[in-house]
């Protein structure tokens, strides 16, 4: 399975690019997990890809991650790894973020609070294989499309789509019980 699906409108290269990094539903056979399939699905931004797909008819490009973030989260940094998930020492420096500390790093520790994803600690080679076969191809293809649109059209509007629960839980940055807005527009912490 390819790590990413890129769908382009038929007539010309767009300036608007929709991206759904967390709606992947392909669970590879080698994914050993403690959770059931139904429980794992709770970590997806379920059907966000289907929600944004009609944008093709309006001339937007649509980029979709095919692997779920419970396998590897393409919306994290490649060194945002929780060492508690590893069966052996990582061979280089890591920068686990607050996301990793909550179980939501590059390799997700929990599906929901207290529900672990992985059946056993992962080897360095397993994590590297996920980075090389899923994470890097996703970013390489997304980056190439963004650069192609910029070169052809002069600019690109990239909108990264997500869904979230209406009330926060213990792993969420806003905390357990936090009521959330129906729509949130992010701006890279004021940098975009």
JSON list of C-alpha atoms in Angstrom, two decimals:
[
{"chain": "A", "resi": 1, "resn": "UNK", "atom": "CA", "xyz": [0.00, 0.00, 0.00]},
{"chain": "A", "resi": 2, "resn": "UNK", "atom": "CA", "xyz": [1.29, 3.43, -0.92]},
{"chain": "A", "resi": 3, "resn": "UNK", "atom": "CA", "xyz": [1.72, 5.74, 2.06]},
{"chain": "A", "resi": 4, "resn": "UNK", "atom": "CA", "xyz": [-0.19, 8.57, 0.41]},
{"chain": "A", "resi": 5, "resn": "UNK", "atom": "CA", "xyz": [-2.91, 9.11, -2.18]},
{"chain": "A", "resi": 6, "resn": "UNK", "atom": "CA", "xyz": [-2.70, 12.28, -4.25]},
{"chain": "A", "resi": 7, "resn": "UNK", "atom": "CA", "xyz": [-5.76, 13.28, -6.24]},
{"chain": "A", "resi": 8, "resn": "UNK", "atom": "CA", "xyz": [-5.64, 16.16, -8.70]},
{"chain": "A", "resi": 9, "resn": "UNK", "atom": "CA", "xyz": [-8.44, 17.88, -10.59]},
{"chain": "A", "resi": 10, "resn": "UNK", "atom": "CA", "xyz": [-8.55, 16.98, -14.27]},
{"chain": "A", "resi": 11, "resn": "UNK", "atom": "CA", "xyz": [-8.27, 20.41, -15.87]},
{"chain": "A", "resi": 12, "resn": "UNK", "atom": "CA", "xyz": [-5.23, 22.12, -14.32]},
{"chain": "A", "resi": 13, "resn": "UNK", "atom": "CA", "xyz": [-2.92, 22.25, -11.34]},
{"chain": "A", "resi": 14, "resn": "UNK", "atom": "CA", "xyz": [-4.74, 23.94, -8.45]},
{"chain": "A", "resi": 15, "resn": "UNK", "atom": "CA", "xyz": [-3.59, 26.58, -5.96]},
{"chain": "A", "resi": 16, "resn": "UNK", "atom": "CA", "xyz": [-5.64, 24.97, -3.17]},
{"chain": "A", "resi": 17, "resn": "UNK", "atom": "CA", "xyz": [-4.36, 21.77, -1.57]},
{"chain": "A", "resi": 18, "resn": "UNK", "atom": "CA", "xyz": [-6.36, 19.85, 1.04]},
{"chain": "A", "resi": 19, "resn": "UNK", "atom": "CA", "xyz": [-4.41, 17.38, 3.17]},
{"chain": "A", "resi": 20, "resn": "UNK", "atom": "CA", "xyz": [-5.77, 14.72, 5.57]},
{"chain": "A", "resi": 21, "resn": "UNK", "atom": "CA", "xyz": [-2.85, 13.18, 7.48]},
{"chain": "A", "resi": 22, "resn": "UNK", "atom": "CA", "xyz": [-4.91, 11.23, 10.05]},
{"chain": "A", "resi": 23, "resn": "UNK", "atom": "CA", "xyz": [-7.70, 9.54, 8.10]},
{"chain": "A", "resi": 24, "resn": "UNK", "atom": "CA", "xyz": [-5.70, 6.49, 6.98]},
{"chain": "A", "resi": 25, "resn": "UNK", "atom": "CA", "xyz": [-7.48, 3.16, 7.32]},
{"chain": "A", "resi": 26, "resn": "UNK", "atom": "CA", "xyz": [-4.88, 0.70, 6.01]},
{"chain": "A", "resi": 27, "resn": "UNK", "atom": "CA", "xyz": [-3.66, -1.46, 8.90]},
{"chain": "A", "resi": 28, "resn": "UNK", "atom": "CA", "xyz": [-0.74, -3.61, 7.68]},
{"chain": "A", "resi": 29, "resn": "UNK", "atom": "CA", "xyz": [-0.59, -7.30, 8.59]},
{"chain": "A", "resi": 30, "resn": "UNK", "atom": "CA", "xyz": [2.64, -6.82, 10.59]},
{"chain": "A", "resi": 31, "resn": "UNK", "atom": "CA", "xyz": [1.02, -4.28, 12.93]},
{"chain": "A", "resi": 32, "resn": "UNK", "atom": "CA", "xyz": [0.97, -6.09, 16.27]},
{"chain": "A", "resi": 33, "resn": "UNK", "atom": "CA", "xyz": [-1.42, -4.31, 18.60]},
{"chain": "A", "resi": 34, "resn": "UNK", "atom": "CA", "xyz": [-3.14, -4.81, 21.94]},
{"chain": "A", "resi": 35, "resn": "UNK", "atom": "CA", "xyz": [-6.24, -3.00, 20.75]},
{"chain": "A", "resi": 36, "resn": "UNK", "atom": "CA", "xyz": [-9.04, -4.34, 18.63]},
{"chain": "A", "resi": 37, "resn": "UNK", "atom": "CA", "xyz": [-9.64, -2.90, 15.19]},
{"chain": "A", "resi": 38, "resn": "UNK", "atom": "CA", "xyz": [-12.72, -1.07, 16.43]},
{"chain": "A", "resi": 39, "resn": "UNK", "atom": "CA", "xyz": [-10.75, 0.53, 19.26]},
{"chain": "A", "resi": 40, "resn": "UNK", "atom": "CA", "xyz": [-7.86, 1.49, 16.94]},
{"chain": "A", "resi": 41, "resn": "UNK", "atom": "CA", "xyz": [-10.32, 3.28, 14.67]},
{"chain": "A", "resi": 42, "resn": "UNK", "atom": "CA", "xyz": [-10.94, 5.77, 17.52]},
{"chain": "A", "resi": 43, "resn": "UNK", "atom": "CA", "xyz": [-7.51, 7.28, 16.86]},
{"chain": "A", "resi": 44, "resn": "UNK", "atom": "CA", "xyz": [-8.38, 8.08, 13.23]},
{"chain": "A", "resi": 45, "resn": "UNK", "atom": "CA", "xyz": [-9.77, 11.34, 11.93]},
{"chain": "A", "resi": 46, "resn": "UNK", "atom": "CA", "xyz": [-12.40, 9.03, 10.52]},
{"chain": "A", "resi": 47, "resn": "UNK", "atom": "CA", "xyz": [-13.74, 9.89, 7.08]},
{"chain": "A", "resi": 48, "resn": "UNK", "atom": "CA", "xyz": [-12.15, 13.32, 6.89]},
{"chain": "A", "resi": 49, "resn": "UNK", "atom": "CA", "xyz": [-10.77, 12.13, 3.55]},
{"chain": "A", "resi": 50, "resn": "UNK", "atom": "CA", "xyz": [-14.32, 11.42, 2.34]},
{"chain": "A", "resi": 51, "resn": "UNK", "atom": "CA", "xyz": [-15.44, 14.81, 3.64]},
{"chain": "A", "resi": 52, "resn": "UNK", "atom": "CA", "xyz": [-12.82, 16.73, 1.64]},
{"chain": "A", "resi": 53, "resn": "UNK", "atom": "CA", "xyz": [-12.86, 14.58, -1.52]},
{"chain": "A", "resi": 54, "resn": "UNK", "atom": "CA", "xyz": [-15.63, 16.63, -3.21]},
{"chain": "A", "resi": 55, "resn": "UNK", "atom": "CA", "xyz": [-13.17, 19.57, -3.27]},
{"chain": "A", "resi": 56, "resn": "UNK", "atom": "CA", "xyz": [-11.70, 17.92, -6.38]},
{"chain": "A", "resi": 57, "resn": "UNK", "atom": "CA", "xyz": [-14.77, 19.03, -8.33]},
{"chain": "A", "resi": 58, "resn": "UNK", "atom": "CA", "xyz": [-14.06, 22.61, -7.25]},
{"chain": "A", "resi": 59, "resn": "UNK", "atom": "CA", "xyz": [-10.48, 22.42, -8.49]},
{"chain": "A", "resi": 60, "resn": "UNK", "atom": "CA", "xyz": [-8.57, 21.57, -5.28]},
{"chain": "A", "resi": 61, "resn": "UNK", "atom": "CA", "xyz": [-5.93, 18.87, -4.88]},
{"chain": "A", "resi": 62, "resn": "UNK", "atom": "CA", "xyz": [-6.58, 16.27, -2.18]},
{"chain": "A", "resi": 63, "resn": "UNK", "atom": "CA", "xyz": [-3.77, 14.49, -0.33]},
{"chain": "A", "resi": 64, "resn": "UNK", "atom": "CA", "xyz": [-4.62, 11.60, 2.01]},
{"chain": "A", "resi": 65, "resn": "UNK", "atom": "CA", "xyz": [-2.46, 9.48, 4.31]},
{"chain": "A", "resi": 66, "resn": "UNK", "atom": "CA", "xyz": [-3.34, 5.81, 3.79]},
{"chain": "A", "resi": 67, "resn": "UNK", "atom": "CA", "xyz": [-1.79, 4.46, 7.00]},
{"chain": "A", "resi": 68, "resn": "UNK", "atom": "CA", "xyz": [-3.39, 5.30, 10.34]},
{"chain": "A", "resi": 69, "resn": "UNK", "atom": "CA", "xyz": [-1.64, 7.50, 12.87]},
{"chain": "A", "resi": 70, "resn": "UNK", "atom": "CA", "xyz": [-1.73, 4.63, 15.34]},
{"chain": "A", "resi": 71, "resn": "UNK", "atom": "CA", "xyz": [0.86, 3.00, 13.05]},
{"chain": "A", "resi": 72, "resn": "UNK", "atom": "CA", "xyz": [2.90, 6.17, 12.40]},
{"chain": "A", "resi": 73, "resn": "UNK", "atom": "CA", "xyz": [1.79, 9.79, 12.62]},
{"chain": "A", "resi": 74, "resn": "UNK", "atom": "CA", "xyz": [2.90, 11.70, 9.53]},
{"chain": "A", "resi": 75, "resn": "UNK", "atom": "CA", "xyz": [1.87, 14.93, 11.27]},
{"chain": "A", "resi": 76, "resn": "UNK", "atom": "CA", "xyz": [4.74, 14.68, 13.81]},
{"chain": "A", "resi": 77, "resn": "UNK", "atom": "CA", "xyz": [8.49, 15.18, 13.60]},
{"chain": "A", "resi": 78, "resn": "UNK", "atom": "CA", "xyz": [10.53, 12.04, 12.84]},
{"chain": "A", "resi": 79, "resn": "UNK", "atom": "CA", "xyz": [12.50, 12.38, 16.10]},
{"chain": "A", "resi": 80, "resn": "UNK", "atom": "CA", "xyz": [9.39, 12.89, 18.28]},
{"chain": "A", "resi": 81, "resn": "UNK", "atom": "CA", "xyz": [9.68, 9.38, 19.72]},
{"chain": "A", "resi": 82, "resn": "UNK", "atom": "CA", "xyz": [8.72, 8.17, 23.18]},
{"chain": "A", "resi": 83, "resn": "UNK", "atom": "CA", "xyz": [11.66, 5.99, 24.34]},
{"chain": "A", "resi": 84, "resn": "UNK", "atom": "CA", "xyz": [9.27, 3.95, 26.51]},
{"chain": "A", "resi": 85, "resn": "UNK", "atom": "CA", "xyz": [7.96, 2.39, 23.27]},
{"chain": "A", "resi": 86, "resn": "UNK", "atom": "CA", "xyz": [11.39, 1.11, 22.24]},
{"chain": "A", "resi": 87, "resn": "UNK", "atom": "CA", "xyz": [12.81, -2.35, 22.92]},
{"chain": "A", "resi": 88, "resn": "UNK", "atom": "CA", "xyz": [16.36, -0.98, 22.64]},
{"chain": "A", "resi": 89, "resn": "UNK", "atom": "CA", "xyz": [18.20, 2.36, 22.74]},
{"chain": "A", "resi": 90, "resn": "UNK", "atom": "CA", "xyz": [17.68, 4.70, 19.79]},
{"chain": "A", "resi": 91, "resn": "UNK", "atom": "CA", "xyz": [20.98, 5.19, 17.89]},
{"chain": "A", "resi": 92, "resn": "UNK", "atom": "CA", "xyz": [20.83, 8.99, 17.80]},
{"chain": "A", "resi": 93, "resn": "UNK", "atom": "CA", "xyz": [19.31, 12.02, 19.51]},
{"chain": "A", "resi": 94, "resn": "UNK", "atom": "CA", "xyz": [15.56, 12.21, 20.00]},
{"chain": "A", "resi": 95, "resn": "UNK", "atom": "CA", "xyz": [13.35, 15.21, 20.73]},
{"chain": "A", "resi": 96, "resn": "UNK", "atom": "CA", "xyz": [10.18, 13.88, 22.31]},
{"chain": "A", "resi": 97, "resn": "UNK", "atom": "CA", "xyz": [7.61, 16.66, 22.43]},
{"chain": "A", "resi": 98, "resn": "UNK", "atom": "CA", "xyz": [4.74, 17.22, 24.79]},
{"chain": "A", "resi": 99, "resn": "UNK", "atom": "CA", "xyz": [2.73, 15.11, 22.31]},
{"chain": "A", "resi": 100, "resn": "UNK", "atom": "CA", "xyz": [5.03, 12.12, 22.94]},
{"chain": "A", "resi": 101, "resn": "UNK", "atom": "CA", "xyz": [4.76, 12.65, 26.68]},
{"chain": "A", "resi": 102, "resn": "UNK", "atom": "CA", "xyz": [0.97, 12.30, 26.31]},
{"chain": "A", "resi": 103, "resn": "UNK", "atom": "CA", "xyz": [1.33, 9.17, 24.15]},
{"chain": "A", "resi": 104, "resn": "UNK", "atom": "CA", "xyz": [0.72, 10.98, 20.83]},
{"chain": "A", "resi": 105, "resn": "UNK", "atom": "CA", "xyz": [4.17, 11.17, 19.24]},
{"chain": "A", "resi": 106, "resn": "UNK", "atom": "CA", "xyz": [5.45, 9.86, 15.92]},
{"chain": "A", "resi": 107, "resn": "UNK", "atom": "CA", "xyz": [4.68, 6.37, 17.16]},
{"chain": "A", "resi": 108, "resn": "UNK", "atom": "CA", "xyz": [1.52, 6.58, 19.17]},
{"chain": "A", "resi": 109, "resn": "UNK", "atom": "CA", "xyz": [1.56, 4.95, 22.61]},
{"chain": "A", "resi": 110, "resn": "UNK", "atom": "CA", "xyz": [-2.14, 5.15, 23.44]},
{"chain": "A", "resi": 111, "resn": "UNK", "atom": "CA", "xyz": [-5.31, 4.95, 21.35]},
{"chain": "A", "resi": 112, "resn": "UNK", "atom": "CA", "xyz": [-7.27, 6.64, 24.13]},
{"chain": "A", "resi": 113, "resn": "UNK", "atom": "CA", "xyz": [-6.20, 7.29, 27.72]},
{"chain": "A", "resi": 114, "resn": "UNK", "atom": "CA", "xyz": [-4.97, 4.02, 29.25]},
{"chain": "A", "resi": 115, "resn": "UNK", "atom": "CA", "xyz": [-5.48, 1.94, 26.07]},
{"chain": "A", "resi": 116, "resn": "UNK", "atom": "CA", "xyz": [-2.07, 1.03, 24.65]},
{"chain": "A", "resi": 117, "resn": "UNK", "atom": "CA", "xyz": [-1.55, 0.59, 20.92]},
{"chain": "A", "resi": 118, "resn": "UNK", "atom": "CA", "xyz": [1.40, -1.78, 20.67]},
{"chain": "A", "resi": 119, "resn": "UNK", "atom": "CA", "xyz": [1.51, -5.41, 21.79]},
{"chain": "A", "resi": 120, "resn": "UNK", "atom": "CA", "xyz": [5.19, -5.12, 22.72]},
{"chain": "A", "resi": 121, "resn": "UNK", "atom": "CA", "xyz": [8.06, -2.64, 22.58]},
{"chain": "A", "resi": 122, "resn": "UNK", "atom": "CA", "xyz": [9.26, -1.85, 19.05]},
{"chain": "A", "resi": 123, "resn": "UNK", "atom": "CA", "xyz": [12.74, -2.44, 17.72]},
{"chain": "A", "resi": 124, "resn": "UNK", "atom": "CA", "xyz": [14.71, 0.42, 16.22]},
{"chain": "A", "resi": 125, "resn": "UNK", "atom": "CA", "xyz": [14.57, -1.35, 12.85]},
{"chain": "A", "resi": 126, "resn": "UNK", "atom": "CA", "xyz": [10.75, -1.52, 13.03]},
{"chain": "A", "resi": 127, "resn": "UNK", "atom": "CA", "xyz": [10.42, 2.19, 13.76]},
{"chain": "A", "resi": 128, "resn": "UNK", "atom": "CA", "xyz": [12.99, 3.03, 11.05]},
{"chain": "A", "resi": 129, "resn": "UNK", "atom": "CA", "xyz": [11.08, 0.87, 8.56]},
{"chain": "A", "resi": 130, "resn": "UNK", "atom": "CA", "xyz": [7.86, 2.78, 9.30]},
{"chain": "A", "resi": 131, "resn": "UNK", "atom": "CA", "xyz": [9.70, 6.08, 8.86]},
{"chain": "A", "resi": 132, "resn": "UNK", "atom": "CA", "xyz": [11.30, 4.96, 5.59]},
{"chain": "A", "resi": 133, "resn": "UNK", "atom": "CA", "xyz": [8.25, 3.29, 4.03]},
{"chain": "A", "resi": 134, "resn": "UNK", "atom": "CA", "xyz": [5.39, 5.50, 5.25]},
{"chain": "A", "resi": 135, "resn": "UNK", "atom": "CA", "xyz": [6.53, 8.80, 6.81]},
{"chain": "A", "resi": 136, "resn": "UNK", "atom": "CA", "xyz": [9.27, 9.83, 4.36]},
{"chain": "A", "resi": 137, "resn": "UNK", "atom": "CA", "xyz": [7.35, 8.96, 1.15]},
{"chain": "A", "resi": 138, "resn": "UNK", "atom": "CA", "xyz": [4.32, 10.90, 2.45]},
{"chain": "A", "resi": 139, "resn": "UNK", "atom": "CA", "xyz": [6.40, 14.02, 3.10]},
{"chain": "A", "resi": 140, "resn": "UNK", "atom": "CA", "xyz": [8.43, 13.66, -0.08]},
{"chain": "A", "resi": 141, "resn": "UNK", "atom": "CA", "xyz": [5.30, 13.45, -2.25]},
{"chain": "A", "resi": 142, "resn": "UNK", "atom": "CA", "xyz": [3.44, 16.19, -0.38]},
{"chain": "A", "resi": 143, "resn": "UNK", "atom": "CA", "xyz": [6.50, 18.48, -0.59]},
{"chain": "A", "resi": 144, "resn": "UNK", "atom": "CA", "xyz": [6.97, 17.75, -4.29]},
{"chain": "A", "resi": 145, "resn": "UNK", "atom": "CA", "xyz": [3.31, 18.62, -4.99]},
{"chain": "A", "resi": 146, "resn": "UNK", "atom": "CA", "xyz": [3.55, 21.86, -3.00]},
{"chain": "A", "resi": 147, "resn": "UNK", "atom": "CA", "xyz": [6.72, 22.82, -4.88]},
{"chain": "A", "resi": 148, "resn": "UNK", "atom": "CA", "xyz": [5.14, 21.92, -8.24]},
{"chain": "A", "resi": 149, "resn": "UNK", "atom": "CA", "xyz": [2.07, 24.06, -7.51]},
{"chain": "A", "resi": 150, "resn": "UNK", "atom": "CA", "xyz": [4.26, 26.98, -6.36]},
{"chain": "A", "resi": 151, "resn": "UNK", "atom": "CA", "xyz": [6.40, 26.71, -9.48]},
{"chain": "A", "resi": 152, "resn": "UNK", "atom": "CA", "xyz": [3.38, 26.47, -11.81]},
{"chain": "A", "resi": 153, "resn": "UNK", "atom": "CA", "xyz": [0.92, 28.82, -10.10]},
{"chain": "A", "resi": 154, "resn": "UNK", "atom": "CA", "xyz": [3.17, 31.11, -8.03]},
{"chain": "A", "resi": 155, "resn": "UNK", "atom": "CA", "xyz": [1.65, 30.20, -4.64]},
{"chain": "A", "resi": 156, "resn": "UNK", "atom": "CA", "xyz": [-0.26, 27.46, -2.85]},
{"chain": "A", "resi": 157, "resn": "UNK", "atom": "CA", "xyz": [-2.84, 27.41, -0.09]},
{"chain": "A", "resi": 158, "resn": "UNK", "atom": "CA", "xyz": [-2.29, 24.26, 1.97]},
{"chain": "A", "resi": 159, "resn": "UNK", "atom": "CA", "xyz": [-5.08, 23.30, 4.36]},
{"chain": "A", "resi": 160, "resn": "UNK", "atom": "CA", "xyz": [-4.38, 20.41, 6.72]},
{"chain": "A", "resi": 161, "resn": "UNK", "atom": "CA", "xyz": [-7.71, 18.84, 7.78]},
{"chain": "A", "resi": 162, "resn": "UNK", "atom": "CA", "xyz": [-8.44, 17.13, 11.10]},
{"chain": "A", "resi": 163, "resn": "UNK", "atom": "CA", "xyz": [-11.37, 16.13, 13.25]},
{"chain": "A", "resi": 164, "resn": "UNK", "atom": "CA", "xyz": [-11.54, 16.04, 17.02]},
{"chain": "A", "resi": 165, "resn": "UNK", "atom": "CA", "xyz": [-13.89, 15.05, 19.72]},
{"chain": "A", "resi": 166, "resn": "UNK", "atom": "CA", "xyz": [-16.26, 17.71, 21.03]},
{"chain": "A", "resi": 167, "resn": "UNK", "atom": "CA", "xyz": [-14.90, 17.24, 24.57]},
{"chain": "A", "resi": 168, "resn": "UNK", "atom": "CA", "xyz": [-11.22, 16.83, 25.46]},
{"chain": "A", "resi": 169, "resn": "UNK", "atom": "CA", "xyz": [-9.77, 13.83, 27.28]},
{"chain": "A", "resi": 170, "resn": "UNK", "atom": "CA", "xyz": [-6.68, 13.27, 29.43]},
{"chain": "A", "resi": 171, "resn": "UNK", "atom": "CA", "xyz": [-4.30, 12.98, 26.44]},
{"chain": "A", "resi": 172, "resn": "UNK", "atom": "CA", "xyz": [-5.54, 16.16, 24.76]},
{"chain": "A", "resi": 173, "resn": "UNK", "atom": "CA", "xyz": [-3.55, 19.40, 25.02]},
{"chain": "A", "resi": 174, "resn": "UNK", "atom": "CA", "xyz": [-6.63, 21.27, 26.27]},
{"chain": "A", "resi": 175, "resn": "UNK", "atom": "CA", "xyz": [-7.27, 18.68, 28.99]},
{"chain": "A", "resi": 176, "resn": "UNK", "atom": "CA", "xyz": [-10.01, 16.39, 30.12]},
{"chain": "A", "resi": 177, "resn": "UNK", "atom": "CA", "xyz": [-13.51, 17.82, 29.91]},
{"chain": "A", "resi": 178, "resn": "UNK", "atom": "CA", "xyz": [-12.54, 20.83, 27.78]},
{"chain": "A", "resi": 179, "resn": "UNK", "atom": "CA", "xyz": [-15.42, 21.79, 25.50]},
{"chain": "A", "resi": 180, "resn": "UNK", "atom": "CA", "xyz": [-14.29, 22.50, 21.97]},
{"chain": "A", "resi": 181, "resn": "UNK", "atom": "CA", "xyz": [-15.45, 24.72, 19.15]},
{"chain": "A", "resi": 182, "resn": "UNK", "atom": "CA", "xyz": [-17.20, 23.21, 16.15]},
{"chain": "A", "resi": 183, "resn": "UNK", "atom": "CA", "xyz": [-14.58, 24.63, 13.77]},
{"chain": "A", "resi": 184, "resn": "UNK", "atom": "CA", "xyz": [-11.00, 25.63, 14.57]},
{"chain": "A", "resi": 185, "resn": "UNK", "atom": "CA", "xyz": [-8.73, 27.41, 12.10]},
{"chain": "A", "resi": 186, "resn": "UNK", "atom": "CA", "xyz": [-5.06, 26.98, 12.98]},
{"chain": "A", "resi": 187, "resn": "UNK", "atom": "CA", "xyz": [-2.35, 29.43, 12.00]},
{"chain": "A", "resi": 188, "resn": "UNK", "atom": "CA", "xyz": [0.94, 27.73, 13.02]},
{"chain": "A", "resi": 189, "resn": "UNK", "atom": "CA", "xyz": [0.80, 29.50, 16.36]},
{"chain": "A", "resi": 190, "resn": "UNK", "atom": "CA", "xyz": [0.50, 32.90, 14.70]},
{"chain": "A", "resi": 191, "resn": "UNK", "atom": "CA", "xyz": [3.17, 32.29, 12.05]},
{"chain": "A", "resi": 192, "resn": "UNK", "atom": "CA", "xyz": [0.86, 31.69, 9.09]}
]
